[in-house]
XYZ file of C-alpha atoms in Angstrom:
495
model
C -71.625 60.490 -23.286
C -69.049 57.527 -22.726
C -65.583 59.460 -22.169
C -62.646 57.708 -24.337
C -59.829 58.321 -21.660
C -56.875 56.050 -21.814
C -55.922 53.728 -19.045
C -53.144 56.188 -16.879
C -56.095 58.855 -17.340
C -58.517 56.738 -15.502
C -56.021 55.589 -13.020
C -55.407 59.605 -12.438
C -59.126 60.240 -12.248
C -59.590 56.954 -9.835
C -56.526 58.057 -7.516
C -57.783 61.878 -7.544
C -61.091 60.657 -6.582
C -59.642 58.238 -3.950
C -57.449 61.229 -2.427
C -60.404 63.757 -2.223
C -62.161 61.076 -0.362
C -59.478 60.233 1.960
C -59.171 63.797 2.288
C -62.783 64.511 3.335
C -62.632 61.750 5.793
C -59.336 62.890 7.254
C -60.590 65.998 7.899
C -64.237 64.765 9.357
C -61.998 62.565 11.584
C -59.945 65.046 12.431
C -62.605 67.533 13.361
C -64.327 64.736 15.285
C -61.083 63.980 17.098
C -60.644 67.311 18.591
C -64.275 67.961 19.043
C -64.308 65.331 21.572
C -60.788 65.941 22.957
C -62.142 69.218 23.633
C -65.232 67.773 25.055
C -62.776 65.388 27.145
C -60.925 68.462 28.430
C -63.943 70.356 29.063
C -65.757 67.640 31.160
C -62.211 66.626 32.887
C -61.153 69.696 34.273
C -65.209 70.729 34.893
C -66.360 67.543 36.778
C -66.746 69.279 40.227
C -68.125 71.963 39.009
C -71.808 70.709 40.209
C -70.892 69.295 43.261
C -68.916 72.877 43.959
C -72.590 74.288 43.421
C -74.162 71.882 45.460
C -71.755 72.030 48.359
C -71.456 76.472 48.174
C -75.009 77.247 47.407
C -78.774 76.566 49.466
C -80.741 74.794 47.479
C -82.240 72.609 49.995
C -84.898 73.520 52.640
C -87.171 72.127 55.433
C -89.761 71.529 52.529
C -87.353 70.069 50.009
C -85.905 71.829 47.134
C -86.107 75.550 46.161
C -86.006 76.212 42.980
C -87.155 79.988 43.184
C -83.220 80.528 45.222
C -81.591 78.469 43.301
C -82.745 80.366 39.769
C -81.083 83.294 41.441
C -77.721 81.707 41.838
C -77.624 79.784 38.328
C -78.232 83.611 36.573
C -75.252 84.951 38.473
C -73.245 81.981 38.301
C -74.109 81.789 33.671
C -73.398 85.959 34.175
C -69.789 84.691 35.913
C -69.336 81.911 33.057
C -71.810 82.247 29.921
C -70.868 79.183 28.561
C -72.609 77.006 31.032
C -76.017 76.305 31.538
C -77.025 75.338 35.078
C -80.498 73.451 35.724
C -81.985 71.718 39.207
C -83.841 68.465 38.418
C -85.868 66.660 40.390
C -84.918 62.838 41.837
C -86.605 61.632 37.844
C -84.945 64.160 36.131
C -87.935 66.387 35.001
C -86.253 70.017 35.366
C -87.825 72.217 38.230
C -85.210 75.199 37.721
C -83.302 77.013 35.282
C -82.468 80.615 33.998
C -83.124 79.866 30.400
C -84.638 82.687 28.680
C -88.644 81.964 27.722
C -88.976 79.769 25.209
C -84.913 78.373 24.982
C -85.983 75.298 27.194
C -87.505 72.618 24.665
C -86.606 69.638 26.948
C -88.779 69.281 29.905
C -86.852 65.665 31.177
C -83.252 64.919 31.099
C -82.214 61.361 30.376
C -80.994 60.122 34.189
C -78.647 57.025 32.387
C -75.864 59.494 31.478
C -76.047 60.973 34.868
C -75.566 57.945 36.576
C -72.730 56.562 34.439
C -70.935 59.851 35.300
C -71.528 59.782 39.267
C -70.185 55.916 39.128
C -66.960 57.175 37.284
C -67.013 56.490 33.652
C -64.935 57.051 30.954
C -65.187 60.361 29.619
C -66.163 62.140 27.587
C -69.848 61.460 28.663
C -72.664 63.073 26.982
C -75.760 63.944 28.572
C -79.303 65.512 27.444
C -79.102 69.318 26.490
C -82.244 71.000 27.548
C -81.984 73.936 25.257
C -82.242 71.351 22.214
C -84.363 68.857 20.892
C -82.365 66.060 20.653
C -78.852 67.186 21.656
C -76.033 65.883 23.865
C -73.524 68.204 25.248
C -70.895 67.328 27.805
C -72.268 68.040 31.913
C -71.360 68.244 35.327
C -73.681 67.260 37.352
C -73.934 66.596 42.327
C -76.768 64.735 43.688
C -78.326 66.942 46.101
C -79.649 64.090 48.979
C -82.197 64.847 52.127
C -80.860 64.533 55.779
C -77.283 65.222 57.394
C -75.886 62.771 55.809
C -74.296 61.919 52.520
C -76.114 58.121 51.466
C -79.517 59.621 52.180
C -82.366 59.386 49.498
C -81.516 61.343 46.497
C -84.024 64.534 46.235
C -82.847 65.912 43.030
C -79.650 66.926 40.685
C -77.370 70.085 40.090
C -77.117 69.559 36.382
C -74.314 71.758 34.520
C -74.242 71.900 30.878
C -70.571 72.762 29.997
C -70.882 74.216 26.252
C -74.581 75.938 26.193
C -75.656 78.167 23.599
C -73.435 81.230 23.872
C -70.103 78.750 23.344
C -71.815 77.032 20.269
C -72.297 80.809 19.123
C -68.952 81.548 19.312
C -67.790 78.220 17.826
C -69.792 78.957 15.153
C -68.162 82.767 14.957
C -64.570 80.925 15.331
C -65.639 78.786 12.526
C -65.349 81.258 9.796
C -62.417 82.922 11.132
C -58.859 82.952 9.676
C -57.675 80.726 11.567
C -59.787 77.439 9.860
C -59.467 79.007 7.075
C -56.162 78.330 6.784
C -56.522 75.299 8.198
C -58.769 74.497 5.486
C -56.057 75.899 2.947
C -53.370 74.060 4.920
C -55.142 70.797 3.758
C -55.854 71.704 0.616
C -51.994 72.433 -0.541
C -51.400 69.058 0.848
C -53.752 67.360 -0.782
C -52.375 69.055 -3.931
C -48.838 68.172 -3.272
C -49.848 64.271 -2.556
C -51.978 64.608 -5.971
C -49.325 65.901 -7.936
C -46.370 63.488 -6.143
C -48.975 60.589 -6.782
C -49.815 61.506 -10.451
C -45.704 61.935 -11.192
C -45.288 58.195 -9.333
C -48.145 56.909 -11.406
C -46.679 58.166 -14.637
C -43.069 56.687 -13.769
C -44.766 53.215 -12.448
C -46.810 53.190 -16.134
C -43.691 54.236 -18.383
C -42.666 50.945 -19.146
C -46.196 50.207 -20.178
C -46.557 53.105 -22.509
C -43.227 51.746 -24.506
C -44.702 48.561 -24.597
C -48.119 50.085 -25.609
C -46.331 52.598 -28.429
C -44.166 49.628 -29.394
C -46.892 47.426 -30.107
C -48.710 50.480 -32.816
C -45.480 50.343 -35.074
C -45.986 46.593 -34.722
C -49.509 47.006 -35.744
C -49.205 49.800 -37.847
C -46.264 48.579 -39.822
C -47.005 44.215 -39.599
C -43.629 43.938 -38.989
C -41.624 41.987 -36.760
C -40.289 44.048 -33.966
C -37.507 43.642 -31.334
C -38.245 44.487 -27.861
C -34.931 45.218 -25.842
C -35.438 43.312 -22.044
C -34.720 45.574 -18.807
C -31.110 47.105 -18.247
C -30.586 44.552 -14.889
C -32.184 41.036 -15.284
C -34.261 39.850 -12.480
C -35.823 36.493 -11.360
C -39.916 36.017 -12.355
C -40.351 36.373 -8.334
C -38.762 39.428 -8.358
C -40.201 41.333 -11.635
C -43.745 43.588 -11.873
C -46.169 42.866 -14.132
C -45.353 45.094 -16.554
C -42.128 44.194 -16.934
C -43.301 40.447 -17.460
C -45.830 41.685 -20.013
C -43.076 43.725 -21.295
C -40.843 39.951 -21.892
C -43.759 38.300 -23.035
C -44.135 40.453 -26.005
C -41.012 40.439 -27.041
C -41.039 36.916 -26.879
C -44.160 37.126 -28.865
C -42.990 39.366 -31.571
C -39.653 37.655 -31.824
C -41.839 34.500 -32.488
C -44.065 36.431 -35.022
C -40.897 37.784 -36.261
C -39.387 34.416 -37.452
C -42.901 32.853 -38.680
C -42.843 36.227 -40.863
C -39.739 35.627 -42.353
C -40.498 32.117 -42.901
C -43.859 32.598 -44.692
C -42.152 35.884 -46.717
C -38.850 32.690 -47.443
C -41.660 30.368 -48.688
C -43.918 32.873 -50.715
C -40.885 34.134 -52.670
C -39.922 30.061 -53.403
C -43.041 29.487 -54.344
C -42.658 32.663 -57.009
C -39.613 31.423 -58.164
C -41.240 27.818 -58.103
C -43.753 29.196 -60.406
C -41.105 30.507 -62.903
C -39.094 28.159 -63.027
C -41.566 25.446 -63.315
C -43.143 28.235 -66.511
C -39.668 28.305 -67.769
C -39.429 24.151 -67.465
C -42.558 24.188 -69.373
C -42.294 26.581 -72.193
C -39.048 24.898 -73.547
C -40.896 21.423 -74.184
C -43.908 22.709 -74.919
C -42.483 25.227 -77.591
C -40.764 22.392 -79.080
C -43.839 19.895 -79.167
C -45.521 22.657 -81.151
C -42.903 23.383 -83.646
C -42.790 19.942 -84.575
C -46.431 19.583 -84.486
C -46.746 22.657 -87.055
C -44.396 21.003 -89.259
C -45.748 17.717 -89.470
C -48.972 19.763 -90.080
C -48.012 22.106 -92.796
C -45.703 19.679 -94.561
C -47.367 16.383 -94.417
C -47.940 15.946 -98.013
C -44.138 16.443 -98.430
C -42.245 15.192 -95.526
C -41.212 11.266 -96.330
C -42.373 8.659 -93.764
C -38.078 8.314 -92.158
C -38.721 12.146 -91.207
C -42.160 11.968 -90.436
C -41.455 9.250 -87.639
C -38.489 11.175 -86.721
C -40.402 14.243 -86.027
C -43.209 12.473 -84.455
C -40.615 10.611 -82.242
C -39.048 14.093 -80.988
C -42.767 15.318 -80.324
C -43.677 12.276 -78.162
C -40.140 12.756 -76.142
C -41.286 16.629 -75.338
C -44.746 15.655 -74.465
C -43.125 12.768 -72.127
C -41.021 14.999 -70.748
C -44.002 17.988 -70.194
C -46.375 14.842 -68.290
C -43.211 13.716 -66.525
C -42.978 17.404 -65.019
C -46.201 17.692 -64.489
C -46.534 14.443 -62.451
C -43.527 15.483 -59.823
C -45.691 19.072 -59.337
C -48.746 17.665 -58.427
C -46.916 14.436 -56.210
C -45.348 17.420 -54.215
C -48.640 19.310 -53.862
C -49.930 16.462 -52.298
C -46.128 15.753 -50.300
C -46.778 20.055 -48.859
C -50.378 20.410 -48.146
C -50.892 16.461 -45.822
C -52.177 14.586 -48.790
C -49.807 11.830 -48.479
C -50.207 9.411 -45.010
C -47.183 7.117 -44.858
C -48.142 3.447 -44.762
C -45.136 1.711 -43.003
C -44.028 -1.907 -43.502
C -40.864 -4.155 -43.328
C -38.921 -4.257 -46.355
C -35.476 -5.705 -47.401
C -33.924 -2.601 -49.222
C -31.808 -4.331 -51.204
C -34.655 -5.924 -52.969
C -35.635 -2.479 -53.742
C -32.348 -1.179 -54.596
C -32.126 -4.000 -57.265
C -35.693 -3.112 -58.611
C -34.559 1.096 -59.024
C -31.076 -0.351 -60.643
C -33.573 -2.357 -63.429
C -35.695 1.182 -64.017
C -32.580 3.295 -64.557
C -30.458 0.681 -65.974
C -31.144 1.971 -69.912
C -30.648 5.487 -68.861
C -27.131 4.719 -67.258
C -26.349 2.532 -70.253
C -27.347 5.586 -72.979
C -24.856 7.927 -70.927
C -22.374 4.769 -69.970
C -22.496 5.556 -65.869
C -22.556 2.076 -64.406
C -24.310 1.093 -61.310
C -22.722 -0.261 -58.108
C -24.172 -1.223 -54.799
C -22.783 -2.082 -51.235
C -25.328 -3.827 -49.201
C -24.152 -5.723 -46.195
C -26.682 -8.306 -44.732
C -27.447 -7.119 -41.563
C -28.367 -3.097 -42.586
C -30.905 -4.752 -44.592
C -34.004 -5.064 -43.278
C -35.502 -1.360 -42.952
C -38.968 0.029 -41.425
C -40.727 2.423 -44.039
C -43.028 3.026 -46.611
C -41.850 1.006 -49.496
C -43.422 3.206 -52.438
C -42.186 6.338 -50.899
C -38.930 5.213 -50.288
C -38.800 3.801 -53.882
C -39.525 7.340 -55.151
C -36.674 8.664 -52.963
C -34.455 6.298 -54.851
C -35.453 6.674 -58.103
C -34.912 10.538 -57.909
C -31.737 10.193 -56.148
C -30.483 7.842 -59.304
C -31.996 9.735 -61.652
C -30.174 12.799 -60.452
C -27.150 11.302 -60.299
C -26.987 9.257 -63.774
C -27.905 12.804 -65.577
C -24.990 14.501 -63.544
C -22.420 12.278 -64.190
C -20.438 11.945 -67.138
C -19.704 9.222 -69.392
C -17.466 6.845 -67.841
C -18.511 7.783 -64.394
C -20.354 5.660 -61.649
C -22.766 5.938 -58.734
C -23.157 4.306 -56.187
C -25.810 2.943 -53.602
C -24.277 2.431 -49.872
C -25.879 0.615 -46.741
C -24.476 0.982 -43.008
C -26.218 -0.047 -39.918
C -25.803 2.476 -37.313
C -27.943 1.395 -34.508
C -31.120 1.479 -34.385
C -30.937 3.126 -38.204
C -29.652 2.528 -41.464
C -27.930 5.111 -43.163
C -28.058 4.920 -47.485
C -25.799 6.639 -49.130
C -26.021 7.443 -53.193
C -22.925 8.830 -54.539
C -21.519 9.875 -57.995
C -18.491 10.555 -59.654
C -20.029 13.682 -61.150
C -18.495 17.513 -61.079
C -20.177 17.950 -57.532
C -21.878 21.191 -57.215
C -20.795 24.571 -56.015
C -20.733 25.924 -52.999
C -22.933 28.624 -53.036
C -26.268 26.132 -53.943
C -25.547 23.440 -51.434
C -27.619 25.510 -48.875
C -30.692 26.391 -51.485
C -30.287 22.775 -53.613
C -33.647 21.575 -51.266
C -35.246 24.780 -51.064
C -35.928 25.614 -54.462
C -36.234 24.324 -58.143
C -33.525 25.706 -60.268
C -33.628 26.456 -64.210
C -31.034 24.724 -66.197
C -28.405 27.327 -66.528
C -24.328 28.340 -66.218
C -24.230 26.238 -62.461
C -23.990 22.917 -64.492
C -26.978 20.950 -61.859
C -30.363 20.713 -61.551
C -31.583 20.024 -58.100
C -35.399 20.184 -59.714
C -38.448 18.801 -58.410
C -36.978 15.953 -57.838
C -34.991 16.814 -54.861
C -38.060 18.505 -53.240
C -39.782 15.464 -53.505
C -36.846 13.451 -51.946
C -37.232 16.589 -48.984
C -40.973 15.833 -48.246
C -41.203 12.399 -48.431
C -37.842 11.928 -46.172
C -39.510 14.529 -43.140
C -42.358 12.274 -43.495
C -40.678 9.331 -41.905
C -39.162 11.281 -39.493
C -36.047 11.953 -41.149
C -33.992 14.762 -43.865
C -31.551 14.581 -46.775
C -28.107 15.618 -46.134
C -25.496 16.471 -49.042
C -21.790 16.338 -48.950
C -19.760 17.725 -52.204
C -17.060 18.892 -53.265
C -16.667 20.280 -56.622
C -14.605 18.188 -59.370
C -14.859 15.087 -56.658
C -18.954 14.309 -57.080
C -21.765 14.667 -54.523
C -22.636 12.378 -52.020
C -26.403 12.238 -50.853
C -27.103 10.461 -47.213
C -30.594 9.786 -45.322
C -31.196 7.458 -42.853
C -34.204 4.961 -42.370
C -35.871 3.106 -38.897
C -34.302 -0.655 -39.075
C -36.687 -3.249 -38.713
C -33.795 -5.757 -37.411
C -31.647 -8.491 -38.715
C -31.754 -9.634 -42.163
């Protein structure tokens, strides 16, 4: 069964774990340690203990060793000291006397390499072959007993002295379950319980910052709203910061950036609701009036005279025009918003153009007597662009303009050369346009209503086609003094 434990639980369970092991090997070391400082000790202060024996006691005779005398002295000299063990070995280390009880000797040979390294002087603690065990080492003493008067003569045999025999392992063993390693034992226990609890309260402070971030990002996810993050009290360089704390910036970055894209996409969806009304409020009132006039002509044809009949037929064409006009500007800025349109860029003269736009709105400025002016100078002529694109931008821009301004009135198209751009200006002499729509005029259609202008579809248009060569519409206006619309275009050079 797969446990579903969060991340500081695991980190808990990991460090716990980690402790009790460190814990178990601290204490194996540590009873290691002393065991062989203790064996140290023991074999330090006991090293002439078997060359005491050798020098005090017989154990030589004209025919070599005797280990009949000897056994006599090692059980009075184990009845003195029970903890050691004394044996006589012969010069290969095969043991020829002992007072072990019958059946406690079960090594017949004692390893001679430890006994060497401790007559030459070697670091202790040194352990040698323990006769009363099958393969263990205990600490020794241990005299070569040598033939002759004199001290370099042949060795004839050893006065080996095990230092811990069997009666101190019993009471080691005895010692071992006493109170005093007991609370030992306890001793490391409630420190190992302190360090667990003062490591679990560290963890849980290190991992605080995390669980904000962590409950911070479930109302983000819970709620798909954009949330605000606040950044640690006391700044600090990336060098200086923890992870978390970094992970911690990073999502606030992150939702701050998710943040604005959501407002953005909630801004467009509700212009593209009010786009949808507007454009079904644009609609209805042509389209209500192409069939009223339709009905008529239908249901009084036999009386209507031909004057009317032409009349009617002549408003009906006018609303249909006017229905296809609207629905052409919809679908060129579908195509302007989802990539559709690839500007093709060429050199142009613009005044050639402006001239051409003046000829297609010239009977519209004439029916509401606006006239047209233009200020081209020769050298912000020439300009770098797409010349049907920029042709619609015109045309709208005029358009706009002639319907807003009243009879009398005059717009105007303006060239300037401003480096490596050329700014074009279209201005009117119409009522200008309040305030509070100068900041949603390119953001939105608007129904014809009390504000007394129309930014349309036409302005949207203007928008697109403008960011596609690299560039926006600005609008300066003032109300009762007209409005004043300015992009600029890449110049192509001298004219």
């Amino acid at each position: 069964m797969k446990l579903n434990l969060t991340l500081t639980q695991r980190l808990s369970l990991v460090f716990a774990i980690l402790l009790l092991a460190c814990c178990g090997a601290s204490a194996w070391l540590q009873i290691r340690s002393n065991s062989m400082h203790e064996k140290e000790v023991v074999q330090g202060l006991s090293r002439g203990v078997a060359e005491s024996i050798a020098h005090d006691t017989p154990v030589m005779g004209e025919h070599g060793l005797m280990p009949e005398a000897v056994r006599r002295m090692f059980d009075q000299l184990m009845t003195v000291n029970p903890s050691v063990e004394v044996y006589l070995l012969d010069p290969h280390g095969v043991i020829i006397g002992h007072a072990a009880p019958a059946g406690h000797l079960l090594r017949p040979v004692v390893n001679l390499v430890p006994i060497h390294r401790f007559l030459l002087g070697g670091m202790l603690p040194i352990l040698g072959d323990d006769p009363r065990s099958v393969d263990g080492k205990k600490v020794f003493s241990v005299a070569a007993l040598r033939s002759g008067a004199h001290q370099d003569g042949p060795v004839s045999g050893y006065i080996y002295v095990v230092l811990q025999g069997e009666e101190h392992d019993r009471l080691a063993a005895r010692v071992a379950a006493s109170s005093v390693l007991r609370n030992t034992l306890w001793s490391m226990a409630l420190v190992g319980l302190l360090v667990l609890v003062a490591g679990l309260v560290a963890l849980r402070l290190i991992t605080r910052p995390l669980h904000r971030l962590t409950e911070t990002m479930r109302g983000f996810d819970t709620h798909a709203e954009p949330v605000e993050l606040p950044l640690p009290a006391t700044p600090a360089s990336a060098g200086q910061r923890d992870e978390i704390a970094v992970l911690e910036t990073a999502f606030g970055q992150m939702a701050g950036r998710i943040g604005e894209q959501w407002r953005t996409l909630s801004r467009q969806d509700q212009e593209r609701r009010e786009l949808v009304a507007n454009i079904s409020h644009d609609l209805r009132t042509p389209l209500g009036s192409l069939h009223g006039y339709l009905e008529t002509l239908l249901l009084k044809d036999a009386t209507l005279e031909a004057a009317e009949r032409r009349r009617y037929l002549g408003i009906a064409l006018a609303q249909s025009s006017k229905v296809g006009k609207l629905a052409q500007s919809l679908f060129e800025l579908a195509r302007l918003e989802h990539g559709s349109v690839e500007p093709v860029a060429e050199d142009f003269l613009l005044s050639d153009l402006i001239q051409d736009v003046f000829q297609k709105c010239e009977l519209k400025a004439q029916a509401g007597n606006v006239s047209l002016a233009a200020d081209m100078p020769r050298d912000a002529n020439l300009v770098h662009a797409d010349l049907g694109l920029i042709e619609r931008v015109l045309t709208n821009l005029l358009d706009n303009a002639i319907r807003h301004t009243p009879a009398g009135g005059k717009v105007t198209v303006a060239l300037r050369r401003e480096g490596p751009q050329v700014q074009v200006t279209v201005s009117d002499t119409g009522p200008g346009i309040p305030p509070q729509l100068l900041e949603k005029l390119f953001r939105r259609p608007f129904s014809p209503g009390t504000d007394g202008r129309n930014g349309g579809l036409g302005l949207l248009i203007v928008q697109r086609i403008l960011q596609l060569h690299g560039s926006a519409i600005e609008l300066r206006s003032e109300p009762g003094k007209g409005a004043v619309f300015c992009f600029a275009l890449r110049a192509a050079g001298r004219a």
